[in-house]
XYZ file of C-alpha atoms in Angstrom:
657
model
C -120.010 -30.269 -104.665
C -118.964 -26.733 -103.771
C -121.240 -26.643 -100.767
C -119.718 -29.862 -99.430
C -116.257 -28.385 -99.673
C -117.351 -25.218 -97.888
C -118.957 -27.273 -95.150
C -115.840 -29.344 -94.648
C -113.767 -26.178 -94.584
C -116.016 -24.654 -91.909
C -115.904 -27.823 -89.847
C -112.123 -27.942 -90.084
C -111.788 -24.285 -89.010
C -114.198 -24.779 -86.154
C -112.184 -27.751 -84.977
C -108.998 -25.724 -85.176
C -110.597 -22.929 -83.188
C -111.729 -25.426 -80.521
C -108.209 -26.765 -80.258
C -106.829 -23.206 -80.102
C -109.361 -22.354 -77.381
C -108.369 -25.420 -75.373
C -104.692 -24.507 -75.638
C -105.385 -20.898 -74.556
C -107.600 -22.114 -71.687
C -104.866 -24.448 -70.467
C -102.371 -21.587 -70.671
C -104.702 -19.239 -68.727
C -105.199 -21.843 -66.014
C -101.476 -22.363 -65.847
C -100.894 -18.621 -65.529
C -103.604 -18.308 -62.854
C -102.009 -21.081 -60.854
C -98.636 -19.393 -61.200
C -100.154 -16.035 -60.092
C -101.768 -17.598 -57.003
C -98.522 -19.288 -56.138
C -96.508 -16.080 -56.489
C -99.127 -14.101 -54.488
C -98.794 -16.544 -51.618
C -95.032 -16.299 -51.802
C -95.210 -12.436 -51.797
C -97.584 -12.458 -48.836
C -95.173 -14.678 -46.926
C -92.338 -12.306 -47.790
C -94.374 -9.256 -46.621
C -95.171 -11.006 -43.328
C -91.505 -11.853 -42.895
C -90.578 -8.227 -43.595
C -93.188 -6.966 -41.087
C -91.833 -9.284 -38.430
C -88.320 -8.131 -39.243
C -89.430 -4.485 -39.099
C -91.136 -5.028 -35.725
C -88.023 -6.627 -34.361
C -85.934 -3.765 -35.722
C -88.335 -1.195 -34.135
C -88.088 -2.955 -30.780
C -84.315 -2.898 -31.088
C -84.494 0.812 -31.961
C -86.637 1.556 -28.853
C -84.227 -0.350 -26.662
C -81.347 1.547 -28.234
C -83.161 4.893 -27.725
C -83.838 4.093 -24.072
C -80.239 3.085 -23.633
C -79.042 6.297 -25.300
C -81.349 8.339 -23.013
C -80.054 6.494 -19.995
C -76.465 7.112 -21.076
C -77.240 10.793 -21.806
C -78.779 11.184 -18.330
C -75.705 9.667 -16.789
C -73.492 11.940 -18.879
C -75.482 15.038 -17.828
C -75.355 13.976 -14.214
C -71.666 13.358 -14.508
C -71.277 16.750 -16.206
C -73.165 18.439 -13.354
C -70.971 16.698 -10.832
C -67.858 17.711 -12.755
C -69.136 21.284 -13.000
C -69.977 21.289 -9.297
C -66.422 20.261 -8.597
C -64.807 22.413 -11.289
C -66.669 25.672 -10.553
C -65.478 25.942 -6.938
C -62.025 24.943 -8.114
C -62.054 27.679 -10.756
C -63.318 30.167 -8.174
C -60.630 29.085 -5.785
C -57.995 29.490 -8.493
C -59.424 32.928 -9.400
C -59.498 33.931 -5.723
C -55.894 32.786 -5.268
C -54.883 34.747 -8.349
C -56.621 37.897 -7.090
C -55.046 37.440 -3.657
C -51.646 37.332 -5.321
C -52.331 40.613 -7.137
C -53.817 42.099 -3.964
C -50.622 41.249 -2.066
C -48.633 43.199 -4.669
C -50.747 46.297 -3.970
C -50.404 45.591 -0.262
C -46.597 45.469 -0.606
C -46.625 48.544 -2.803
C -44.692 46.880 -5.664
C -46.487 45.695 -8.835
C -44.226 42.885 -10.064
C -46.676 41.032 -12.348
C -46.166 41.442 -16.060
C -49.889 42.086 -16.565
C -49.595 45.505 -14.889
C -46.419 46.516 -16.673
C -47.029 45.266 -20.226
C -49.095 47.736 -22.331
C -50.196 44.877 -24.578
C -51.982 43.228 -21.638
C -54.075 46.279 -20.696
C -57.319 44.390 -21.339
C -56.368 41.629 -18.879
C -55.130 44.232 -16.384
C -58.447 46.074 -16.695
C -60.375 42.907 -15.823
C -58.187 42.281 -12.758
C -58.293 45.867 -11.476
C -62.098 45.983 -11.769
C -62.420 42.902 -9.553
C -59.855 44.219 -7.064
C -61.689 47.558 -7.007
C -64.950 45.803 -6.066
C -63.194 43.822 -3.333
C -61.510 46.949 -1.960
C -64.871 48.708 -1.578
C -65.962 46.046 0.908
C -62.867 46.389 3.106
C -62.861 48.563 6.270
C -61.303 51.959 5.582
C -59.273 52.285 8.763
C -57.218 49.102 8.218
C -56.939 49.097 4.412
C -56.959 52.783 3.503
C -53.527 52.629 1.838
C -54.188 49.593 -0.310
C -57.636 50.924 -1.246
C -56.058 54.183 -2.399
C -53.448 52.301 -4.461
C -56.069 50.127 -6.138
C -58.248 53.165 -6.861
C -55.258 54.990 -8.315
C -54.430 52.078 -10.620
C -58.124 51.761 -11.489
C -58.342 55.358 -12.672
C -54.937 55.134 -14.334
C -56.027 52.162 -16.473
C -59.304 53.901 -17.251
C -57.368 56.975 -18.413
C -55.066 54.822 -20.565
C -58.070 53.138 -22.193
C -59.661 56.512 -22.942
C -56.411 57.701 -24.479
C -56.202 54.507 -26.535
C -59.802 54.980 -27.670
C -59.058 58.577 -28.693
C -55.936 57.531 -30.608
C -57.832 54.746 -32.398
C -60.536 57.198 -33.376
C -58.037 59.562 -34.893
C -56.490 56.703 -36.848
C -59.943 55.604 -37.992
C -59.507 52.110 -36.499
C -63.141 51.278 -35.850
C -62.404 47.715 -34.729
C -59.917 48.895 -32.096
C -62.346 51.563 -30.927
C -65.043 48.909 -30.491
C -62.646 46.636 -28.612
C -61.488 49.403 -26.229
C -65.066 50.633 -25.741
C -66.139 47.115 -24.717
C -63.478 47.171 -21.977
C -64.304 50.725 -20.909
C -67.984 49.847 -20.602
C -67.315 47.891 -17.403
C -65.468 50.732 -15.714
C -67.642 52.512 -13.147
C -65.223 55.311 -12.407
C -67.635 57.802 -13.935
C -70.218 57.100 -11.258
C -68.644 58.312 -8.058
C -71.773 59.220 -6.083
C -74.667 57.195 -4.778
C -77.079 59.383 -6.742
C -77.179 57.903 -10.232
C -78.954 60.887 -11.781
C -76.440 63.405 -10.447
C -73.596 61.182 -11.614
C -75.043 60.989 -15.115
C -75.548 64.736 -15.340
C -71.946 65.405 -14.232
C -70.597 62.704 -16.543
C -72.407 64.060 -19.594
C -71.347 67.605 -18.756
C -67.724 66.519 -18.607
C -67.812 64.225 -21.634
C -69.681 66.717 -23.815
C -66.628 68.992 -24.051
C -64.267 66.097 -24.810
C -66.568 64.711 -27.472
C -66.676 68.113 -29.160
C -62.874 68.207 -29.318
C -62.354 64.608 -30.461
C -65.199 63.734 -32.858
C -66.210 65.346 -36.103
C -69.925 64.576 -35.429
C -70.191 65.228 -31.682
C -74.006 65.336 -31.659
C -74.169 61.739 -32.922
C -71.632 60.524 -30.364
C -73.388 62.319 -27.473
C -76.732 60.916 -28.599
C -75.256 57.409 -28.646
C -73.710 57.925 -25.208
C -76.968 59.187 -23.714
C -78.906 56.372 -25.379
C -76.473 53.854 -23.895
C -76.807 55.457 -20.440
C -80.613 55.366 -20.590
C -80.846 51.839 -21.975
C -78.304 50.388 -19.564
C -77.649 52.381 -16.421
C -80.987 54.145 -15.893
C -83.137 51.254 -17.068
C -81.313 48.827 -14.778
C -81.596 51.255 -11.877
C -85.327 51.777 -12.471
C -85.989 48.062 -12.851
C -84.112 47.249 -9.652
C -85.915 49.946 -7.620
C -89.398 49.106 -8.904
C -89.314 45.324 -9.205
C -88.313 44.869 -5.560
C -91.495 46.588 -4.316
C -94.032 46.065 -7.100
C -95.656 43.012 -5.543
C -94.682 43.478 -1.911
C -95.221 47.159 -1.068
C -97.527 49.039 -3.440
C -97.232 52.309 -1.513
C -93.436 52.326 -1.786
C -93.688 51.193 -5.412
C -95.853 54.193 -6.308
C -93.529 56.551 -4.430
C -90.494 55.076 -6.203
C -92.214 55.241 -9.596
C -93.094 58.908 -9.064
C -89.595 59.756 -7.817
C -87.775 57.882 -10.586
C -89.972 59.262 -13.356
C -89.671 62.803 -12.002
C -85.897 62.594 -11.726
C -85.561 60.968 -15.144
C -87.583 63.719 -16.821
C -85.594 66.358 -14.925
C -82.366 64.734 -16.138
C -83.714 64.708 -19.709
C -84.436 68.424 -19.399
C -80.796 69.039 -18.428
C -79.501 66.830 -21.232
C -81.614 68.702 -23.774
C -79.156 71.600 -23.404
C -76.559 69.501 -25.264
C -76.332 69.239 -29.032
C -78.086 65.916 -29.739
C -79.380 66.605 -33.219
C -82.360 68.470 -34.589
C -85.106 66.463 -32.834
C -83.528 65.980 -29.420
C -86.762 66.409 -27.434
C -88.463 63.575 -29.308
C -85.302 61.497 -28.927
C -85.209 61.953 -25.145
C -88.972 61.372 -24.829
C -88.635 58.039 -26.618
C -85.819 56.981 -24.289
C -87.986 57.793 -21.245
C -90.993 56.032 -22.750
C -88.965 52.882 -23.459
C -87.966 52.698 -19.792
C -91.290 53.517 -18.115
C -93.995 52.430 -20.579
C -94.458 48.990 -18.993
C -94.925 50.631 -15.583
C -97.122 53.527 -16.692
C -99.598 51.269 -18.489
C -100.775 49.778 -15.199
C -100.144 52.871 -13.056
C -103.701 54.190 -12.629
C -105.097 50.732 -11.797
C -102.485 50.280 -9.073
C -103.064 53.839 -7.845
C -106.812 53.317 -7.511
C -106.404 49.896 -5.892
C -103.896 51.263 -3.387
C -106.091 54.282 -2.623
C -109.110 52.034 -2.059
C -107.217 49.704 0.277
C -105.483 52.535 2.127
C -108.659 54.605 2.576
C -110.619 51.590 3.759
C -107.861 50.748 6.252
C -107.770 54.329 7.611
C -111.527 54.298 8.212
C -111.589 50.793 9.678
C -108.717 51.602 12.028
C -110.626 54.650 13.281
C -113.873 52.767 13.905
C -111.937 49.957 15.594
C -110.341 52.503 17.934
C -113.893 53.565 18.913
C -115.009 49.933 19.309
C -117.714 50.782 16.805
C -119.276 48.356 14.369
C -120.547 50.332 11.384
C -124.309 50.173 10.964
C -125.638 49.449 7.478
C -127.267 52.566 6.076
C -129.855 51.379 3.567
C -132.408 53.117 1.364
C -136.026 52.328 0.726
C -136.423 50.452 4.014
C -139.043 50.589 6.776
C -136.403 52.209 8.963
C -135.971 55.017 6.453
C -139.740 55.506 6.304
C -139.822 55.782 10.085
C -136.966 58.228 9.960
C -138.777 60.432 7.446
C -141.973 60.410 9.519
C -139.985 61.235 12.618
C -138.191 64.077 10.856
C -141.433 65.674 9.758
C -143.650 64.993 12.781
C -141.196 64.398 15.663
C -143.226 61.333 16.602
C -141.225 58.973 18.861
C -141.004 56.052 16.408
C -138.568 53.819 18.261
C -135.665 54.788 20.434
C -132.939 57.180 19.342
C -129.340 55.944 19.406
C -127.164 57.014 22.306
C -123.768 57.911 20.828
C -122.424 59.075 24.217
C -121.391 62.363 22.646
C -119.331 60.715 19.886
C -119.671 62.470 16.513
C -117.900 59.696 14.541
C -116.036 62.397 12.639
C -112.266 62.549 12.955
C -109.963 65.353 11.866
C -107.083 62.874 11.808
C -108.978 60.526 9.509
C -109.911 63.406 7.203
C -106.354 64.731 7.066
C -105.012 61.233 6.307
C -107.574 60.644 3.541
C -106.928 64.065 1.992
C -103.168 63.567 2.228
C -103.331 60.179 0.498
C -105.543 61.682 -2.208
C -103.235 64.688 -2.618
C -100.280 62.367 -3.190
C -102.407 60.402 -5.686
C -103.275 63.614 -7.571
C -99.583 64.577 -7.692
C -98.576 61.173 -9.035
C -101.508 61.196 -11.455
C -100.423 64.574 -12.833
C -96.856 63.377 -13.406
C -97.433 59.770 -14.512
C -100.631 59.956 -16.588
C -100.657 60.412 -20.327
C -101.923 63.965 -21.024
C -104.930 62.541 -22.872
C -105.859 60.352 -19.891
C -105.062 62.868 -17.139
C -108.603 64.319 -16.655
C -110.169 60.851 -16.678
C -107.630 59.482 -14.181
C -107.940 62.514 -11.909
C -111.730 62.158 -11.941
C -111.486 58.493 -10.923
C -109.313 59.482 -7.946
C -111.818 62.209 -7.029
C -114.634 59.633 -7.044
C -112.697 57.532 -4.533
C -112.283 60.592 -2.301
C -116.027 61.187 -2.501
C -116.738 57.550 -1.715
C -114.506 57.204 1.333
C -114.495 60.740 2.768
C -117.928 62.111 1.893
C -120.043 58.944 1.845
C -118.336 56.411 4.124
C -117.223 58.951 6.732
C -119.154 62.257 6.684
C -122.491 60.973 5.412
C -122.311 57.982 7.754
C -121.641 60.306 10.705
C -124.625 62.432 9.672
C -126.839 59.345 9.552
C -125.687 58.300 13.020
C -126.066 61.872 14.256
C -129.632 62.068 12.923
C -130.486 58.767 14.572
C -129.084 60.058 17.870
C -131.248 63.195 17.973
C -133.930 62.620 20.624
C -137.581 63.484 20.154
C -138.664 67.032 20.828
C -140.389 66.086 24.105
C -137.329 64.311 25.546
C -136.179 65.626 28.912
C -132.582 66.722 29.556
C -131.672 65.766 26.004
C -127.984 65.897 25.036
C -127.782 67.580 21.668
C -124.552 66.441 20.016
C -125.676 67.024 16.450
C -124.348 70.588 16.545
C -120.895 69.105 17.214
C -121.381 66.982 14.089
C -122.321 70.145 12.182
C -119.227 71.969 13.431
C -116.845 69.200 12.410
C -118.643 68.622 9.117
C -118.257 72.321 8.246
C -114.526 72.145 8.941
C -114.217 69.027 6.801
C -116.188 70.651 3.969
C -113.694 73.517 3.910
C -110.757 71.082 3.709
C -112.509 69.050 1.021
C -113.267 72.191 -1.004
C -109.684 73.422 -0.667
C -108.284 70.171 -2.021
C -110.810 70.233 -4.856
C -109.678 73.727 -5.885
C -105.929 73.334 -5.219
C -105.211 69.841 -6.525
C -108.066 68.604 -8.721
C -109.078 71.736 -10.633
C -105.660 72.288 -12.297
C -105.840 68.738 -13.701
C -109.327 68.990 -15.228
C -109.918 72.726 -15.756
C -109.533 72.545 -19.540
C -111.369 69.252 -20.141
C -115.006 68.075 -20.312
C -114.451 66.282 -16.993
C -114.663 69.665 -15.257
C -118.449 69.688 -15.661
C -118.719 66.140 -14.290
C -116.569 66.974 -11.287
C -118.479 70.143 -10.456
C -121.783 68.320 -10.824
C -120.611 65.450 -8.587
C -119.320 67.857 -5.962
C -122.571 69.823 -5.995
C -124.634 66.639 -5.782
C -122.675 65.305 -2.798
C -122.715 68.596 -0.900
C -126.433 69.106 -1.528
C -127.223 65.613 -0.237
C -125.278 66.257 2.946
C -126.741 69.740 3.329
C -130.221 68.205 3.300
C -129.216 65.956 6.197
C -127.529 68.829 8.006
C -130.644 70.974 7.594
C -132.827 68.120 8.805
C -130.607 67.537 11.823
C -130.429 71.241 12.663
C -134.216 71.562 12.369
C -134.769 68.606 14.695
C -132.119 69.904 17.081
C -133.905 73.261 17.227
C -137.115 71.380 17.955
C -135.348 69.624 20.820
C -134.107 72.968 22.151
C -137.619 74.382 22.051
C -138.900 71.167 23.637
C -136.360 71.549 26.449
C -137.454 75.182 26.992
C -141.063 74.046 26.994
C -140.202 71.421 29.600
C -138.514 74.067 31.795
C -141.502 76.365 31.521
C -143.955 73.533 32.249
C -142.126 72.428 35.374
C -140.915 75.768 36.740
C -143.668 78.224 35.835
C -146.445 78.370 38.457
C -149.890 79.865 37.822
C -149.456 81.887 40.958
C -146.377 83.567 39.450
C -148.622 85.935 37.537
C -151.487 86.036 40.050
C -149.729 86.243 43.412
C -151.766 85.878 46.566
C -150.106 88.906 48.131
C -149.848 91.630 45.509
C -147.875 93.842 47.855
C -145.195 91.316 48.739
C -143.553 90.374 45.399
C -139.776 90.573 45.813
C -138.427 88.934 42.643
C -137.338 90.694 39.427
C -138.344 87.804 37.162
C -139.598 84.270 37.591
C -137.464 81.161 38.112
C -138.772 79.665 34.861
C -137.645 82.765 32.966
C -134.224 82.656 34.585
C -133.652 78.989 33.677
C -134.948 79.407 30.132
C -132.698 82.420 29.535
C -129.676 80.534 30.881
C -130.485 77.594 28.612
C -131.005 79.874 25.580
C -127.695 81.622 26.202
C -125.833 78.287 26.154
C -127.573 77.144 22.978
C -126.862 80.423 21.169
C -123.196 80.044 22.027
C -123.226 76.431 20.805
C -124.756 77.509 17.507
C -122.072 80.174 17.061
C -119.347 77.607 17.709
C -120.879 75.098 15.333
C -121.693 77.339 12.374
C -119.870 79.833 10.256
C -120.728 82.696 7.930
C -124.355 83.277 7.043
C -125.323 79.907 8.492
C -125.018 81.397 11.995
C -127.579 84.117 11.286
C -129.885 81.708 9.446
C -129.988 79.169 12.280
C -130.176 81.793 15.028
C -133.012 83.526 13.181
C -134.942 80.260 13.062
C -134.181 79.499 16.710
C -135.140 83.054 17.719
C -138.454 82.898 15.858
C -139.316 79.576 17.496
C -138.171 80.884 20.888
C -140.458 83.911 20.473
C -143.385 81.734 19.388
C -142.917 79.502 22.428
C -142.866 82.428 24.875
C -145.785 84.085 23.109
C -147.898 80.938 23.345
C -146.712 80.277 26.897
C -147.774 83.698 28.153
C -151.228 83.189 26.713
C -151.820 80.261 29.071
C -152.080 82.424 32.209
C -154.286 85.082 33.789
C -152.544 88.201 35.016
C -153.218 90.438 37.980
C -151.770 93.911 38.012
C -148.587 92.759 39.809
C -148.553 89.545 37.743
C -148.608 91.602 34.596
C -145.634 93.612 35.839
C -143.779 90.377 36.518
C -144.656 89.124 33.013
C -143.219 92.361 31.605
C -140.050 91.741 33.640
C -139.841 88.182 32.282
C -140.273 89.379 28.712
C -137.648 92.057 29.317
C -135.283 89.281 30.423
C -136.234 87.212 27.369
C -135.578 90.295 25.272
C -132.146 90.635 26.854
C -131.435 87.034 25.815
C -132.749 87.854 22.344
C -130.013 90.482 22.011
C -127.460 87.631 22.138
C -128.865 86.394 18.829
C -127.694 89.609 17.103
C -130.587 89.169 14.695
C -132.749 92.310 14.184
C -135.881 90.283 13.424
C -135.689 88.348 16.710
C -135.140 91.506 18.731
C -138.047 93.174 16.938
C -140.318 90.235 17.779
C -139.490 90.478 21.476
C -139.879 94.248 21.383
C -143.380 93.708 20.072
C -144.044 91.025 22.691
C -142.828 93.409 25.370
C -145.255 96.010 24.061
C -148.055 93.455 24.080
C -147.361 92.687 27.731
C -147.940 96.352 28.536
C -151.585 95.653 27.749
C -151.648 93.495 30.888
C -150.982 96.433 33.216
C -152.087 99.616 31.442
C -155.058 101.466 32.883
C -158.325 100.602 31.106
C -158.796 104.142 29.897
C -155.369 104.095 28.241
C -155.814 100.789 26.372
C -156.902 102.391 23.148
C -153.972 104.790 23.190
C -151.468 102.006 23.855
C -152.944 99.829 21.092
C -152.423 102.704 18.694
C -148.780 103.007 19.641
C -145.953 102.565 17.143
C -145.207 98.935 18.007
C -148.800 97.690 18.200
C -150.641 99.698 15.584
C -149.913 97.231 12.764
C -150.847 94.120 14.752
C -154.086 92.240 14.263
C -156.823 93.549 16.556
C -157.751 89.992 17.511
C -154.208 89.418 18.799
C -154.397 92.582 20.920
C -157.788 91.565 22.191
C -156.509 88.107 23.076
C -153.804 89.614 25.285
C -156.226 91.998 27.007
C -158.477 89.017 27.763
C -155.666 87.571 29.918
C -156.204 90.300 32.519
C -158.097 89.227 35.617
C -160.089 92.457 35.479
C -161.107 91.911 31.865
C -164.817 91.302 32.661
C -165.169 93.522 35.655
C -163.685 96.529 33.904
C -165.572 95.734 30.687
C -162.342 95.960 28.681
C -163.846 94.157 25.729
C -165.714 97.301 24.708
C -162.426 98.838 23.572
C -162.229 96.194 20.785
C -165.864 96.129 19.733
């Protein structure tokens, strides 16, 4: 019975739960339907809002474009109004100034502005403008009115100074500032065209007044000088430098040097005033603030200008000679040929005919050295002390490049190429002219090195670099000079050899008629001596110092060797031997022109050797034992005796057996 009741109870509860579930399910479905419906409605509202927002944005863009259009019109209208108003204002101002000018012209100042002390500021503005106008008027027609305006100008300036002084004594800082603002525009203090002189005079005059008026005169003077540097000097420097910086570098560098020099000189004068305890640092900072932007790029502009200027000087010279510079390369076949030719005198190709042109110019050298000297001067003044040696060295390298390499070394290369081979006939030897001019240029180069570069680098590590570079350049050119001189001497000897070969006859020393010889020396000897005399003189003109003796010694030794070998080509009769002695005596006379003891000694010995050609056979041994021949090789003496025609017949060889 109990189980049945429990079962019925369970069934009833299950049924109730089913009904409850159905009710909840219906409610959920109803809520879901309501949610879907509201979601659709919200989506429609969002879409409507988006469309409304898009329409509003389009309206906003149209409004913005319209506002921009209106603003453009307003600006254009404003410009037009300003274009109309500005000339009108200027015309009104001009009419007003003309009215005041007429009062000065009439000599009666009727306007209240000039008579009312309370309007001194307005009067100051008017008188400044009238003063500027008066300066442009011709003196002869407007001298009176100009004097009146100037008088009023200085009178107002004096009144303002007095007002400033009074305000200072009363401690009215605001009034002092107001009066100072008006006084700032007065230029009465600067009465000369030279700004730096004006400033020095102004400060000298004001310094005394400041000491009498102010309780801290050093502060006031420092402020005044600071104002002068930051306004007057800086504006003057900027105006002078900016007008040439991009258009005329040469003038820019000159102006920079001049302005910096004069500014530092002015600072030195101003340092005599009481400007506080650290016045030198104060003045240095003022100078640095003005010039720092120019000094930072100075050395780059200096080097660029020097490169362009030096290149132009050289190109202008070569253009005047109608000369196209030849490339001078290294490591080429041409250089190999040149080296072989230098050492062997083989005719490897044709020498260049320079028509006597050395391609060295004193004018070019002077211009290059002058430009470099100016660069050194500017470098010394405008470079930071720490950068001075480095900057000076960079300028020196440009001098080496354009003067030593592009001009002197190039001329030496051309000169070497123009030297003919040793066997050339009637050769024109212009290389000695190159040597002469190169020596002169070396002296000028060395003088500038010592006078203008050394003081800038003498106490820095750059000194060693400079000396090494100078030595390297000079040694390289000396090698070429030595090579050219050696080859020129070879040409001289070759020319003498050519004269001897064409003029000396075998019959000169073995005449057919021994009793009818009328000449003192042979034609060949005469022409050789004349040629030698000219060449000795050329060497003296071309060289200087010990170089003269060195070259003449070498030429004399070669000259002696040539004559010695030449005489050994002939046989000598008794009269021929006498003529040979006469020739050697003439050669010896030419050797005296060398003024070299060794050369004269060689010809003395040769003269003694020639005596062997004429001495009696029985006296040969005695002559060979003489002072001049006793130290000579017996084979050499024997060789000379063998040149006698009677060598075999007189059995002269037994004297050397």
